[in-house]
Amino acid sequence: MIPRPFAYHAPTSVAEALRLLGAYGDEAKLLAGGHSLLPAMKLRLAAPSVLIDLNQIAALRGVTLHGSVAIGSMTTWAAIGQHAGLRQALPVLSATVQLIGDLQVRNRGTLGGALAHADPAADAPALTLALAATLHVHGLQGTRTIAAADFFTDMLTTALAPDEILTAIKFPPLGAGEGAAYLKLPHPASRYAVVGVAAYLKLDGPQVRVCRIAVTGAGTKAERQPQAEQALCGGPGDAESIAAASTLAGEGMDILGDLYASELYRRAMVKVYTKRALTAALAEARG
Ligand SMILES: Cc1cc2nc3c(=O)[nH]c(=O)nc-3n(C[C@H](O)[C@H](O)[C@H](O)COP(=O)(O)OP(=O)(O)OC[C@H]3O[C@@H](n4cnc5c(N)ncnc54)[C@H](O)[C@@H]3O)c2cc1C
């Protein structure tokens, strides 16, 4: 449980952090809250010889609400959960924070760290997919924006290049006729999602115009549920159509089993939690 020796740098700007990433290349790892990286280093699953700590970069922290909801990658769960304006603009995000880990985890863990780590049981990836968030990245070659839909490529793997820093995450705010919810079956020890489902709905009168559903915890990465989404879109968004669409959630998805929850159980829970998340999102959309 003792990590390999490493050099430690604490830059105060993104430019300086990028310069260090360029200088050390594959030997370096970025440090955010450390809640995933440090256990991996102690178990020697990761053995960087250089740590570049992002905690002194003030520009990476905070929430701004101008048109979209922009959250700095180094903003902790606790800061997100306590932001009063965010509770109005994107209540689903504030509510999700309350489901994450415990007080210690929420005080150290960051939104950017969670997304860059892409744990298959993390909550935020499903939420970014359902809310069509964009991820803003600075690299040695310049800046780029990655749609959440293109970001999670495999288990613990994202579209980020090794010399890139995730700097901010932007969410479109919810307006009238829109609703979103995230609900999960938490693991009793860690609170990570055994199964978690994020749902977003936009209504046009009584009809569902846009529907996005994303599942986490069940497979190797968070995934949209196109079959269930298509079944709901264009329909009346009543209890019957939600129940019918929910039966299609998890179809065509590779669902994993482990000692805690079998593949069969997870598959059933995907449908149960899809129904619950859609029902909650619909209630919010209807005001
Ligand atoms: C006991 C426990 C319970 C937890 N429960 C939950 C839960 O219920 N739900 C949930 O979703 N999560 C849970 N987590 C995860 C936690 O909330 C953190 O989000 C997660 O550990 C990663 O965030 P971090 O800031 O600690 O990142 P770190 O551990 O510092 O970094 C993780 C990885 O991301 C990279 N990285 C970090 N920041 C950036 C960046 N800005 N740009 C590019 N790469 C970056 C690092 O190099 C590293 O590879 C739990 C963690 C623990 C320890």
Tab-separated table of C-alpha atoms and ligand atoms in Angstrom:
chain	number	residue	atom	x	y	z
A	1	MET	CA	0.000	0.000	0.000
A	2	ILE	CA	2.961	2.354	-0.527
A	3	PRO	CA	3.176	4.079	-3.917
A	4	ARG	CA	6.298	4.171	-6.004
A	5	PRO	CA	8.375	7.336	-5.322
A	6	PHE	CA	7.274	10.296	-7.429
A	7	ALA	CA	8.181	13.941	-8.030
A	8	TYR	CA	5.463	16.449	-7.188
A	9	HIS	CA	4.571	19.690	-8.987
A	10	ALA	CA	1.791	22.117	-8.090
A	11	PRO	CA	1.399	24.572	-10.995
A	12	THR	CA	-0.802	27.651	-10.547
A	13	SER	CA	-1.955	27.984	-14.166
A	14	VAL	CA	-3.220	25.689	-16.927
A	15	ALA	CA	-0.356	26.876	-19.154
A	16	GLU	CA	2.203	25.786	-16.549
A	17	ALA	CA	0.466	22.431	-16.069
A	18	LEU	CA	0.529	21.874	-19.825
A	19	ARG	CA	4.218	22.764	-19.976
A	20	LEU	CA	4.906	20.140	-17.287
A	21	LEU	CA	2.775	17.550	-19.127
A	22	GLY	CA	4.808	18.280	-22.262
A	23	ALA	CA	8.098	17.953	-20.393
A	24	TYR	CA	7.321	14.669	-18.596
A	25	GLY	CA	5.040	12.981	-21.156
A	26	ASP	CA	3.839	9.486	-20.221
A	27	GLU	CA	5.703	9.548	-16.887
A	28	ALA	CA	3.298	12.169	-15.505
A	29	LYS	CA	-0.246	11.974	-14.124
A	30	LEU	CA	-2.597	14.817	-13.267
A	31	LEU	CA	-3.853	14.854	-9.681
A	32	ALA	CA	-7.329	16.195	-8.895
A	33	GLY	CA	-9.089	14.992	-5.704
A	34	GLY	CA	-6.899	11.899	-5.657
A	35	HIS	CA	-9.789	9.630	-4.663
A	36	SER	CA	-9.252	7.296	-7.589
A	37	LEU	CA	-5.646	7.996	-8.513
A	38	LEU	CA	-4.080	7.626	-5.056
A	39	PRO	CA	-5.651	4.201	-4.296
A	40	ALA	CA	-4.479	3.044	-7.736
A	41	MET	CA	-0.951	4.289	-6.955
A	42	LYS	CA	-0.950	2.612	-3.545
A	43	LEU	CA	-1.975	-0.666	-5.178
A	44	ARG	CA	0.686	-0.016	-7.866
A	45	LEU	CA	-1.975	-0.231	-10.566
A	46	ALA	CA	-0.675	3.210	-11.536
A	47	ALA	CA	2.947	4.175	-11.023
A	48	PRO	CA	3.553	7.690	-12.384
A	49	SER	CA	6.993	9.077	-11.569
A	50	VAL	CA	5.616	12.654	-11.663
A	51	LEU	CA	2.388	14.018	-10.195
A	52	ILE	CA	1.040	17.326	-11.512
A	53	ASP	CA	-1.383	18.576	-8.879
A	54	LEU	CA	-4.163	20.763	-10.321
A	55	ASN	CA	-5.418	21.947	-6.914
A	56	GLN	CA	-3.575	25.290	-6.985
A	57	ILE	CA	-5.125	26.365	-10.306
A	58	ALA	CA	-7.941	28.662	-9.193
A	59	ALA	CA	-9.191	29.096	-12.787
A	60	LEU	CA	-10.280	25.433	-12.817
A	61	ARG	CA	-12.702	25.857	-9.901
A	62	GLY	CA	-16.183	27.281	-9.731
A	63	VAL	CA	-19.621	27.410	-11.307
A	64	THR	CA	-20.816	30.100	-13.729
A	65	LEU	CA	-24.380	30.483	-14.937
A	66	HIS	CA	-24.367	32.618	-18.081
A	67	GLY	CA	-26.542	31.005	-20.737
A	68	SER	CA	-25.120	27.557	-20.081
A	69	VAL	CA	-24.074	26.025	-16.778
A	70	ALA	CA	-20.250	25.966	-16.813
A	71	ILE	CA	-18.402	24.048	-14.108
A	72	GLY	CA	-14.624	24.123	-13.708
A	73	SER	CA	-13.143	20.633	-13.803
A	74	MET	CA	-11.592	21.002	-10.320
A	75	THR	CA	-14.892	21.928	-8.677
A	76	THR	CA	-15.612	19.467	-5.878
A	77	TRP	CA	-18.899	17.635	-5.473
A	78	ALA	CA	-19.464	19.578	-2.246
A	79	ALA	CA	-19.073	22.955	-4.011
A	80	ILE	CA	-21.467	21.823	-6.754
A	81	GLY	CA	-24.009	20.597	-4.216
A	82	GLN	CA	-23.874	23.831	-2.202
A	83	HIS	CA	-24.269	26.196	-5.180
A	84	ALA	CA	-27.678	27.865	-4.771
A	85	GLY	CA	-27.970	29.088	-8.391
A	86	LEU	CA	-27.202	25.617	-9.691
A	87	ARG	CA	-30.025	24.142	-7.657
A	88	GLN	CA	-32.373	26.398	-9.668
A	89	ALA	CA	-30.718	26.025	-13.095
A	90	LEU	CA	-29.977	22.286	-13.026
A	91	PRO	CA	-31.612	20.656	-10.002
A	92	VAL	CA	-30.741	17.164	-11.245
A	93	LEU	CA	-27.018	17.875	-10.845
A	94	SER	CA	-27.374	19.155	-7.271
A	95	ALA	CA	-29.531	16.132	-6.417
A	96	THR	CA	-27.023	13.697	-7.960
A	97	VAL	CA	-24.201	15.084	-5.805
A	98	GLN	CA	-26.102	13.999	-2.685
A	99	LEU	CA	-25.964	10.386	-3.952
A	100	ILE	CA	-22.169	10.333	-4.351
A	101	GLY	CA	-20.026	8.488	-1.803
A	102	ASP	CA	-19.892	10.180	1.592
A	103	LEU	CA	-18.925	13.590	2.976
A	104	GLN	CA	-15.178	12.969	2.606
A	105	VAL	CA	-15.538	11.827	-0.989
A	106	ARG	CA	-17.721	14.823	-1.831
A	107	ASN	CA	-15.264	17.231	-0.198
A	108	ARG	CA	-12.257	15.999	-2.220
A	109	GLY	CA	-13.637	14.372	-5.386
A	110	THR	CA	-14.050	16.590	-8.448
A	111	LEU	CA	-16.383	16.531	-11.421
A	112	GLY	CA	-13.433	16.674	-13.834
A	113	GLY	CA	-11.586	13.880	-12.047
A	114	ALA	CA	-14.642	11.639	-12.159
A	115	LEU	CA	-15.191	12.228	-15.891
A	116	ALA	CA	-11.510	11.839	-16.812
A	117	HIS	CA	-11.306	8.631	-14.759
A	118	ALA	CA	-14.479	7.228	-16.422
A	119	ASP	CA	-15.174	4.603	-13.790
A	120	PRO	CA	-17.908	2.341	-15.233
A	121	ALA	CA	-19.919	2.727	-12.000
A	122	ALA	CA	-19.556	6.515	-11.600
A	123	ASP	CA	-22.657	8.696	-11.633
A	124	ALA	CA	-21.519	11.769	-13.583
A	125	PRO	CA	-20.847	10.060	-16.958
A	126	ALA	CA	-24.509	9.020	-17.293
A	127	LEU	CA	-25.658	12.503	-16.360
A	128	THR	CA	-23.387	14.219	-18.898
A	129	LEU	CA	-24.701	11.878	-21.619
A	130	ALA	CA	-28.373	12.442	-20.782
A	131	LEU	CA	-27.921	16.224	-20.485
A	132	ALA	CA	-25.810	16.453	-23.688
A	133	ALA	CA	-22.967	18.178	-21.856
A	134	THR	CA	-19.793	19.341	-23.600
A	135	LEU	CA	-16.317	18.809	-22.186
A	136	HIS	CA	-13.754	21.565	-22.714
A	137	VAL	CA	-10.150	20.559	-23.039
A	138	HIS	CA	-6.796	22.381	-23.176
A	139	GLY	CA	-3.834	20.633	-24.744
A	140	LEU	CA	-0.388	21.395	-26.060
A	141	GLN	CA	-1.930	21.660	-29.541
A	142	GLY	CA	-4.679	24.095	-28.461
A	143	THR	CA	-8.216	23.801	-27.137
A	144	ARG	CA	-11.086	21.583	-28.212
A	145	THR	CA	-14.616	20.704	-27.171
A	146	ILE	CA	-15.760	17.094	-26.929
A	147	ALA	CA	-19.440	16.127	-26.783
A	148	ALA	CA	-20.188	13.797	-23.871
A	149	ALA	CA	-21.474	11.330	-26.487
A	150	ASP	CA	-17.906	11.052	-27.877
A	151	PHE	CA	-16.001	11.231	-24.590
A	152	PHE	CA	-16.403	7.814	-22.908
A	153	THR	CA	-14.716	5.332	-25.203
A	154	ASP	CA	-14.218	2.236	-22.998
A	155	MET	CA	-13.759	1.105	-19.382
A	156	LEU	CA	-11.654	3.792	-17.624
A	157	THR	CA	-10.864	5.231	-21.055
A	158	THR	CA	-11.859	8.544	-22.615
A	159	ALA	CA	-11.186	10.626	-25.705
A	160	LEU	CA	-8.686	12.755	-23.715
A	161	ALA	CA	-5.122	12.624	-25.053
A	162	PRO	CA	-2.341	12.106	-22.456
A	163	ASP	CA	-1.176	15.715	-22.928
A	164	GLU	CA	-4.649	17.240	-22.448
A	165	ILE	CA	-6.366	18.717	-19.396
A	166	LEU	CA	-10.115	18.705	-18.976
A	167	THR	CA	-10.782	22.298	-17.916
A	168	ALA	CA	-14.573	22.744	-17.833
A	169	ILE	CA	-17.860	20.977	-18.370
A	170	LYS	CA	-20.840	22.828	-19.831
A	171	PHE	CA	-24.480	21.786	-19.464
A	172	PRO	CA	-27.421	23.372	-21.279
A	173	PRO	CA	-29.738	24.721	-18.546
A	174	LEU	CA	-33.240	23.227	-18.364
A	175	GLY	CA	-36.122	25.409	-19.508
A	176	ALA	CA	-39.917	25.121	-19.459
A	177	GLY	CA	-41.157	21.743	-20.670
A	178	GLU	CA	-37.828	20.053	-19.889
A	179	GLY	CA	-37.082	17.671	-17.043
A	180	ALA	CA	-34.224	15.423	-15.942
A	181	ALA	CA	-33.588	12.893	-13.213
A	182	TYR	CA	-30.808	10.562	-12.084
A	183	LEU	CA	-31.592	7.597	-9.862
A	184	LYS	CA	-29.381	4.724	-8.811
A	185	LEU	CA	-29.154	1.504	-6.902
A	186	PRO	CA	-26.071	2.251	-4.798
A	187	HIS	CA	-23.537	-0.315	-3.656
A	188	PRO	CA	-24.005	-0.418	0.119
A	189	ALA	CA	-20.279	-0.016	0.856
A	190	SER	CA	-18.965	2.513	-1.673
A	191	ARG	CA	-22.219	4.101	-2.893
A	192	TYR	CA	-20.983	3.692	-6.484
A	193	ALA	CA	-23.824	2.755	-8.851
A	194	VAL	CA	-24.662	-0.934	-9.151
A	195	VAL	CA	-27.034	0.479	-11.723
A	196	GLY	CA	-27.700	4.188	-12.320
A	197	VAL	CA	-29.988	5.778	-14.894
A	198	ALA	CA	-30.101	9.397	-16.043
A	199	ALA	CA	-33.113	10.547	-18.071
A	200	TYR	CA	-33.846	13.799	-19.885
A	201	LEU	CA	-37.150	14.690	-21.557
A	202	LYS	CA	-38.318	17.683	-23.548
A	203	LEU	CA	-42.054	18.007	-24.118
A	204	ASP	CA	-43.951	19.665	-26.942
A	205	GLY	CA	-47.377	20.054	-25.376
A	206	PRO	CA	-48.277	16.588	-24.120
A	207	GLN	CA	-45.862	14.892	-26.574
A	208	VAL	CA	-42.287	13.818	-25.882
A	209	ARG	CA	-40.124	15.690	-28.415
A	210	VAL	CA	-36.611	14.777	-27.163
A	211	CYS	CA	-35.621	11.893	-24.925
A	212	ARG	CA	-32.158	10.858	-23.741
A	213	ILE	CA	-31.533	7.953	-21.393
A	214	ALA	CA	-28.076	6.887	-20.163
A	215	VAL	CA	-27.155	3.920	-17.994
A	216	THR	CA	-24.089	3.591	-15.763
A	217	GLY	CA	-22.892	0.795	-13.494
A	218	ALA	CA	-24.144	-1.977	-15.745
A	219	GLY	CA	-21.536	-2.204	-18.502
A	220	THR	CA	-17.953	-1.227	-19.208
A	221	LYS	CA	-18.916	2.434	-19.657
A	222	ALA	CA	-21.928	4.705	-19.407
A	223	GLU	CA	-24.147	4.236	-22.463
A	224	ARG	CA	-27.172	5.844	-24.103
A	225	GLN	CA	-30.227	3.620	-24.637
A	226	PRO	CA	-31.347	4.284	-28.222
A	227	GLN	CA	-34.081	1.636	-28.340
A	228	ALA	CA	-35.851	2.939	-25.249
A	229	GLU	CA	-35.371	6.565	-26.360
A	230	GLN	CA	-36.897	5.902	-29.783
A	231	ALA	CA	-39.856	4.098	-28.243
A	232	LEU	CA	-40.698	7.147	-26.137
A	233	CYS	CA	-39.995	9.946	-28.631
A	234	GLY	CA	-43.066	11.305	-30.412
A	235	GLY	CA	-45.400	9.527	-27.985
A	236	PRO	CA	-47.657	10.875	-25.254
A	237	GLY	CA	-45.198	10.356	-22.366
A	238	ASP	CA	-47.812	8.674	-20.203
A	239	ALA	CA	-47.280	5.883	-17.681
A	240	GLU	CA	-47.977	3.190	-20.282
A	241	SER	CA	-45.447	4.433	-22.830
A	242	ILE	CA	-42.819	4.935	-20.105
A	243	ALA	CA	-43.365	1.355	-18.929
A	244	ALA	CA	-43.107	0.064	-22.513
A	245	ALA	CA	-39.938	2.068	-23.264
A	246	SER	CA	-38.314	0.934	-20.008
A	247	THR	CA	-38.546	-2.716	-21.030
A	248	LEU	CA	-36.206	-1.857	-23.936
A	249	ALA	CA	-33.514	-0.309	-21.716
A	250	GLY	CA	-30.369	-2.445	-21.553
A	251	GLU	CA	-31.293	-4.251	-24.791
A	252	GLY	CA	-28.250	-4.565	-27.053
A	253	MET	CA	-25.964	-3.575	-24.185
A	254	ASP	CA	-23.213	-5.830	-22.795
A	255	ILE	CA	-24.172	-6.052	-19.130
A	256	LEU	CA	-21.617	-7.269	-16.586
A	257	GLY	CA	-22.096	-9.415	-13.513
A	258	ASP	CA	-19.916	-9.566	-10.406
A	259	LEU	CA	-19.964	-10.982	-6.868
A	260	TYR	CA	-22.439	-8.339	-5.727
A	261	ALA	CA	-24.906	-8.291	-8.638
A	262	SER	CA	-25.357	-10.840	-11.414
A	263	GLU	CA	-25.776	-9.865	-15.047
A	264	LEU	CA	-29.441	-10.935	-14.850
A	265	TYR	CA	-30.105	-8.800	-11.767
A	266	ARG	CA	-28.372	-5.743	-13.252
A	267	ARG	CA	-30.350	-6.166	-16.488
A	268	ALA	CA	-33.603	-6.191	-14.503
A	269	MET	CA	-32.513	-3.170	-12.454
A	270	VAL	CA	-31.671	-1.207	-15.618
A	271	LYS	CA	-35.330	-1.488	-16.618
A	272	VAL	CA	-36.638	-0.687	-13.124
A	273	TYR	CA	-34.439	2.403	-12.730
A	274	THR	CA	-35.138	3.575	-16.281
A	275	LYS	CA	-38.844	3.576	-15.491
A	276	ARG	CA	-38.265	5.473	-12.253
A	277	ALA	CA	-35.917	8.035	-13.810
A	278	LEU	CA	-38.247	8.658	-16.772
A	279	THR	CA	-41.232	9.068	-14.451
A	280	ALA	CA	-39.316	11.608	-12.328
A	281	ALA	CA	-38.031	13.479	-15.411
A	282	LEU	CA	-41.546	13.636	-16.832
A	283	ALA	CA	-42.948	15.016	-13.565
A	284	GLU	CA	-40.315	17.782	-13.653
A	285	ALA	CA	-40.990	18.542	-17.332
A	286	ARG	CA	-44.701	18.888	-16.616
A	287	GLY	CA	-43.887	21.282	-13.733
B	1	LIG	C1	-14.995	5.546	-1.107
B	1	LIG	C2	-15.362	6.205	-2.399
B	1	LIG	C3	-16.690	6.253	-2.773
B	1	LIG	C4	-17.056	6.849	-3.981
B	1	LIG	N1	-18.370	6.850	-4.326
B	1	LIG	C5	-18.733	7.369	-5.505
B	1	LIG	C6	-20.094	7.370	-5.916
B	1	LIG	O1	-21.011	6.966	-5.193
B	1	LIG	N2	-20.373	7.869	-7.148
B	1	LIG	C7	-19.407	8.381	-7.989
B	1	LIG	O2	-19.727	8.798	-9.096
B	1	LIG	N3	-18.125	8.421	-7.607
B	1	LIG	C8	-17.768	7.928	-6.402
B	1	LIG	N4	-16.453	7.995	-6.026
B	1	LIG	C9	-15.475	8.654	-6.939
B	1	LIG	C10	-15.144	10.083	-6.498
B	1	LIG	O3	-16.312	10.811	-6.360
B	1	LIG	C11	-14.246	10.870	-7.492
B	1	LIG	O4	-15.035	11.505	-8.440
B	1	LIG	C12	-13.311	10.044	-8.258
B	1	LIG	O5	-12.541	9.313	-7.325
B	1	LIG	C13	-12.336	10.835	-9.173
B	1	LIG	O6	-12.224	12.188	-8.883
B	1	LIG	P1	-10.919	12.834	-8.267
B	1	LIG	O7	-11.129	14.304	-8.313
B	1	LIG	O8	-10.608	12.239	-6.944
B	1	LIG	O9	-9.811	12.443	-9.362
B	1	LIG	P2	-8.337	11.803	-9.212
B	1	LIG	O10	-8.400	10.534	-8.453
B	1	LIG	O11	-7.369	12.828	-8.734
B	1	LIG	O12	-8.039	11.523	-10.757
B	1	LIG	C14	-8.666	10.457	-11.451
B	1	LIG	C15	-8.055	10.337	-12.845
B	1	LIG	O13	-8.446	11.433	-13.664
B	1	LIG	C16	-7.300	12.167	-14.137
B	1	LIG	N5	-7.675	13.575	-14.056
B	1	LIG	C17	-8.133	14.215	-12.956
B	1	LIG	N6	-8.457	15.479	-13.250
B	1	LIG	C18	-8.194	15.643	-14.572
B	1	LIG	C19	-8.350	16.746	-15.482
B	1	LIG	N7	-8.850	17.926	-15.095
B	1	LIG	N8	-7.986	16.562	-16.774
B	1	LIG	C20	-7.497	15.371	-17.196
B	1	LIG	N9	-7.337	14.296	-16.388
B	1	LIG	C21	-7.690	14.432	-15.094
B	1	LIG	C22	-6.152	11.775	-13.209
B	1	LIG	O14	-4.900	11.882	-13.839
B	1	LIG	C23	-6.531	10.336	-12.863
B	1	LIG	O15	-6.089	9.476	-13.889
B	1	LIG	C24	-16.069	7.417	-4.821
B	1	LIG	C25	-14.721	7.398	-4.434
B	1	LIG	C26	-14.361	6.793	-3.244
B	1	LIG	C27	-12.918	6.807	-2.838
